[in-house]
Amino acid sequence: MGIYPPSLGRLIEQFSKFPGIGQKSAERLALYALRSPKELAEGLAQSLLEVKEKIRFCSICFNLTDKDPCPICTDQRRANGSLCVVEGPGDQLAIEKSGAFKGRYHVLQGVLSPLDGIGVEDLRIAELMSRLRNETIKEVILAINPTVEGEATVSYLADMLRGKDVIVTRIALGIPLGGDLKYIDSMTLKRSIDNRSSCAS
Amino acid sequence: MGIYPPSLGRLIEQFSKFPGIGQKSAERLALYALRSPKELAEGLAQSLLEVKEKIRFCSICFNLTDKDPCPICTDQRRANGSLCVVEGPGDQLAIEKSGAFKGRYHVLQGVLSPLDGIGVEDLRIAELMSRLRNETIKEVILAINPTVEGEATVSYLADMLRGKDVIVTRIALGIPLGGDLKYIDSMTLKRSIDNRSSCAS
């Protein structure tokens, strides 16, 4: 366009390749990087390079890690017999932050999606089955996002795990805390009524 | 927190230092950088370093530039006697993108703000006066944001320029295109009524 100095234009273009960052936001970020002390831009640049160099997938749970195997897979206190199966690293982070789970994880690295050409062999399902044979696992918790593809993956995994000596559960679907029945979609509402729990305890 | 691998944690922290990027957005950007080809992260890292190294202020108009003086200050076709005074480089970019102005710019690099300790000597006002003496300037257009500090700066500059052999104008204040009178603040509405223009022409 010739409006920006070329190197500034390139920085704006690079920022705008990221998700949720449009032209305007990219401009704002680039101008902020320019205005700020050198350390800010250099710090981000260095972290970007470092992360691409250091981060890999854990060879056991396929989560992101600096060290292989990852700290959770090597922590004996977390070998409590519970295995939480998630779709991607972001889901694992969300559960870990909630502090609600103290066992180990298995990251599928996707869900079954025939339309996108993602089949059973593209996910870490064979590795999950091998862990069930080699580790002492009492319960598999399916914490997969309730999308169409996620539901199909849950069904597939539940079928695969049937007959194995392991309890298979899935996380509850229902109204989120602070939600309002008026604004909840009817499929979620139906689920939350079907899955109602006793108030006795 | 020990939830992220350390290098990923550092990248999230670096992203979250930028304006409008909170913890959640920083996580999303960092995970995206991880998931994407190496070129994306390296491209952004390189642009960040390049911009901090190459971009400087034009010694004539104090806008951001790769070359000093900047391409606008060296372009003879833009020496049309009009000088547009703006607050910062972002404002200059916005005007340049609109294509509505074909003269040269002067970037004040801020507005008068006694509460923040920004006075006349912190802005590029002396340099503006020196340009008025040395260049052939017929009109000074004050395109300063209509904030409290911006208005004070407009008044100050209008006083300074009074008596010089130059036309001083400011950009129109009023309802933005597509705006709705119902939702416009009353100060803007008052301005747009006070500054009404004839429909004859």
Short mmCIF file of C-alpha atoms in Angstrom, two decimals, chain A:
data_model
loop_
_atom_site.label_atom_id
_atom_site.label_comp_id
_atom_site.label_asym_id
_atom_site.label_seq_id
_atom_site.Cartn_x
_atom_site.Cartn_y
_atom_site.Cartn_z
CA MET A 1 0.00 0.00 0.00
CA GLY A 2 2.96 2.33 0.51
CA ILE A 3 1.26 3.91 3.52
CA TYR A 4 3.44 2.26 6.12
CA PRO A 5 7.20 2.15 6.22
CA PRO A 6 7.99 -1.31 4.74
CA SER A 7 9.26 -2.94 7.95
CA LEU A 8 6.22 -1.69 9.89
CA GLY A 9 3.96 -3.03 7.14
CA ARG A 10 5.60 -6.44 7.44
CA LEU A 11 5.10 -6.50 11.22
CA ILE A 12 1.41 -5.61 10.81
CA GLU A 13 1.04 -8.37 8.22
CA GLN A 14 2.68 -10.93 10.53
CA PHE A 15 0.45 -9.97 13.48
CA SER A 16 -2.68 -10.17 11.31
CA LYS A 17 -1.95 -13.83 10.47
CA PHE A 18 -2.87 -14.78 14.04
CA PRO A 19 -6.44 -15.80 14.88
CA GLY A 20 -8.74 -13.03 16.08
CA ILE A 21 -6.32 -10.30 15.01
CA GLY A 22 -7.61 -8.21 12.13
CA GLN A 23 -5.96 -5.33 10.33
CA LYS A 24 -6.89 -2.75 12.98
CA SER A 25 -5.70 -4.85 15.93
CA ALA A 26 -2.50 -5.72 14.08
CA GLU A 27 -1.82 -2.01 13.57
CA ARG A 28 -2.44 -1.29 17.23
CA LEU A 29 -0.12 -4.10 18.36
CA ALA A 30 2.61 -3.07 15.92
CA LEU A 31 2.45 0.59 16.97
CA TYR A 32 2.53 -0.50 20.61
CA ALA A 33 5.63 -2.62 19.96
CA LEU A 34 7.25 0.40 18.32
CA ARG A 35 6.36 2.77 21.15
CA SER A 36 7.46 0.44 23.96
CA PRO A 37 10.95 -0.25 25.25
CA LYS A 38 13.06 -2.53 23.09
CA GLU A 39 12.75 -5.34 25.67
CA LEU A 40 9.06 -5.90 24.92
CA ALA A 41 9.53 -6.65 21.22
CA GLU A 42 12.72 -8.61 21.83
CA GLY A 43 11.11 -10.61 24.63
CA LEU A 44 8.20 -11.66 22.42
CA ALA A 45 10.52 -12.44 19.51
CA GLN A 46 12.75 -14.59 21.70
CA SER A 47 9.83 -16.45 23.30
CA LEU A 48 8.38 -17.24 19.88
CA LEU A 49 11.63 -18.76 18.70
CA GLU A 50 12.20 -20.59 21.98
CA VAL A 51 8.74 -22.13 22.04
CA LYS A 52 9.07 -23.49 18.51
CA GLU A 53 12.45 -24.94 19.36
CA LYS A 54 11.71 -26.44 22.77
CA ILE A 55 8.08 -27.50 22.88
CA ARG A 56 7.30 -31.01 21.67
CA PHE A 57 4.67 -33.66 22.34
CA CYS A 58 5.06 -35.94 25.34
CA SER A 59 5.63 -39.47 24.01
CA ILE A 60 3.23 -40.90 26.60
CA CYS A 61 0.24 -38.51 26.82
CA PHE A 62 0.85 -36.41 23.66
CA ASN A 63 0.44 -33.16 25.53
CA LEU A 64 2.74 -30.17 24.92
CA THR A 65 5.89 -30.23 26.99
CA ASP A 66 9.45 -28.92 27.33
CA LYS A 67 10.69 -32.28 28.60
CA ASP A 68 9.76 -35.74 27.36
CA PRO A 69 8.08 -37.46 29.21
CA CYS A 70 6.14 -34.49 30.55
CA PRO A 71 6.10 -33.54 34.28
CA ILE A 72 2.59 -34.97 34.74
CA CYS A 73 3.52 -38.37 33.25
CA THR A 74 6.61 -38.59 35.47
CA ASP A 75 4.86 -37.41 38.67
CA GLN A 76 4.12 -40.59 40.66
CA ARG A 77 1.49 -38.81 42.78
CA ARG A 78 -0.63 -38.50 39.66
CA ALA A 79 -0.63 -42.24 38.94
CA ASN A 80 -3.94 -42.59 40.75
CA GLY A 81 -5.65 -44.80 38.18
CA SER A 82 -7.64 -41.98 36.53
CA LEU A 83 -6.98 -41.09 32.91
CA CYS A 84 -8.62 -38.01 31.41
CA VAL A 85 -8.97 -38.10 27.61
CA VAL A 86 -9.10 -34.66 25.96
CA GLU A 87 -9.20 -33.34 22.44
CA GLY A 88 -6.26 -30.90 22.44
CA PRO A 89 -3.64 -29.20 24.61
CA GLY A 90 -5.90 -26.19 25.25
CA ASP A 91 -8.53 -28.46 26.81
CA GLN A 92 -5.91 -30.09 29.03
CA LEU A 93 -4.75 -26.63 30.19
CA ALA A 94 -8.33 -25.62 31.04
CA ILE A 95 -8.87 -28.75 33.17
CA GLU A 96 -5.49 -28.38 34.86
CA LYS A 97 -6.30 -24.76 35.74
CA SER A 98 -9.64 -25.76 37.25
CA GLY A 99 -7.71 -27.95 39.71
CA ALA A 100 -10.55 -30.51 39.57
CA PHE A 101 -8.50 -33.44 38.29
CA LYS A 102 -5.45 -35.05 39.89
CA GLY A 103 -4.77 -38.00 37.55
CA ARG A 104 -3.05 -38.22 34.19
CA TYR A 105 -4.10 -37.10 30.72
CA HIS A 106 -4.25 -38.46 27.22
CA VAL A 107 -4.44 -35.91 24.41
CA LEU A 108 -6.13 -37.29 21.28
CA GLN A 109 -4.88 -34.38 19.15
CA GLY A 110 -8.22 -33.99 17.43
CA VAL A 111 -11.63 -35.61 17.05
CA LEU A 112 -13.07 -37.90 14.41
CA SER A 113 -14.20 -35.80 11.47
CA PRO A 114 -14.71 -37.79 8.25
CA LEU A 115 -15.60 -34.62 6.32
CA ASP A 116 -12.15 -33.17 7.11
CA GLY A 117 -10.51 -36.52 6.42
CA ILE A 118 -9.66 -37.14 10.08
CA GLY A 119 -10.10 -40.82 10.89
CA VAL A 120 -9.22 -43.16 13.74
CA GLU A 121 -5.61 -43.55 12.64
CA ASP A 122 -5.05 -39.75 12.75
CA LEU A 123 -5.83 -39.61 16.47
CA ARG A 124 -3.83 -41.07 19.35
CA ILE A 125 -6.36 -43.87 19.92
CA ALA A 126 -3.98 -46.81 19.36
CA GLU A 127 -1.64 -45.21 21.92
CA LEU A 128 -4.56 -44.89 24.37
CA MET A 129 -5.33 -48.61 24.01
CA SER A 130 -1.69 -49.46 24.57
CA ARG A 131 -1.63 -47.35 27.75
CA LEU A 132 -4.68 -49.24 29.04
CA ARG A 133 -2.73 -52.49 28.68
CA ASN A 134 0.54 -51.23 30.18
CA GLU A 135 -0.54 -48.83 32.95
CA THR A 136 -2.79 -49.44 35.93
CA ILE A 137 -5.86 -47.50 34.87
CA LYS A 138 -9.16 -47.89 36.69
CA GLU A 139 -11.20 -45.09 35.14
CA VAL A 140 -11.16 -43.35 31.77
CA ILE A 141 -12.87 -39.94 31.86
CA LEU A 142 -13.88 -38.74 28.40
CA ALA A 143 -13.57 -34.93 28.57
CA ILE A 144 -14.20 -34.26 24.91
CA ASN A 145 -15.99 -31.14 23.72
CA PRO A 146 -19.70 -31.78 23.05
CA THR A 147 -19.64 -30.87 19.36
CA VAL A 148 -21.03 -33.14 16.63
CA GLU A 149 -17.54 -34.54 15.96
CA GLY A 150 -16.77 -34.74 19.68
CA GLU A 151 -19.94 -36.73 20.36
CA ALA A 152 -19.05 -39.16 17.56
CA THR A 153 -15.59 -39.58 19.06
CA VAL A 154 -17.06 -40.21 22.51
CA SER A 155 -19.35 -42.93 21.04
CA TYR A 156 -16.45 -44.52 19.19
CA LEU A 157 -14.20 -44.56 22.26
CA ALA A 158 -17.00 -45.86 24.50
CA ASP A 159 -17.48 -48.76 22.04
CA MET A 160 -13.75 -49.49 21.94
CA LEU A 161 -13.49 -49.48 25.73
CA ARG A 162 -16.54 -51.67 26.31
CA GLY A 163 -15.53 -55.05 27.76
CA LYS A 164 -12.15 -53.78 28.97
CA ASP A 165 -11.63 -53.90 32.71
CA VAL A 166 -12.04 -50.14 33.15
CA ILE A 167 -14.78 -47.71 34.18
CA VAL A 168 -15.62 -45.29 31.35
CA THR A 169 -17.25 -41.96 32.25
CA ARG A 170 -17.79 -38.66 30.52
CA ILE A 171 -17.94 -35.16 31.97
CA ALA A 172 -21.43 -33.77 32.71
CA LEU A 173 -23.29 -31.77 30.09
CA GLY A 174 -25.74 -29.15 31.31
CA ILE A 175 -26.32 -25.52 32.20
CA PRO A 176 -23.09 -23.64 32.96
CA LEU A 177 -22.83 -21.89 36.35
CA GLY A 178 -24.30 -18.40 36.09
CA GLY A 179 -26.25 -19.50 32.99
CA ASP A 180 -29.84 -18.47 32.42
CA LEU A 181 -32.44 -21.03 31.29
CA LYS A 182 -34.06 -18.38 29.09
CA TYR A 183 -30.95 -18.08 26.95
CA ILE A 184 -29.72 -21.68 26.89
CA ASP A 185 -30.22 -23.61 23.65
CA SER A 186 -32.87 -26.32 23.88
CA MET A 187 -30.50 -29.25 23.22
CA THR A 188 -28.44 -28.29 26.27
CA LEU A 189 -31.59 -27.79 28.31
CA LYS A 190 -32.85 -31.22 27.26
CA ARG A 191 -29.55 -32.79 28.28
CA SER A 192 -29.55 -31.06 31.64
CA ILE A 193 -33.09 -32.31 32.36
CA ASP A 194 -32.32 -35.86 31.17
CA ASN A 195 -29.17 -35.91 33.31
CA ARG A 196 -30.75 -34.38 36.43
CA SER A 197 -29.27 -35.51 39.70
CA SER A 198 -30.82 -36.18 43.09
CA CYS A 199 -30.82 -33.35 45.63
CA ALA A 200 -30.94 -35.79 48.53
CA SER A 201 -27.21 -36.00 49.24
#
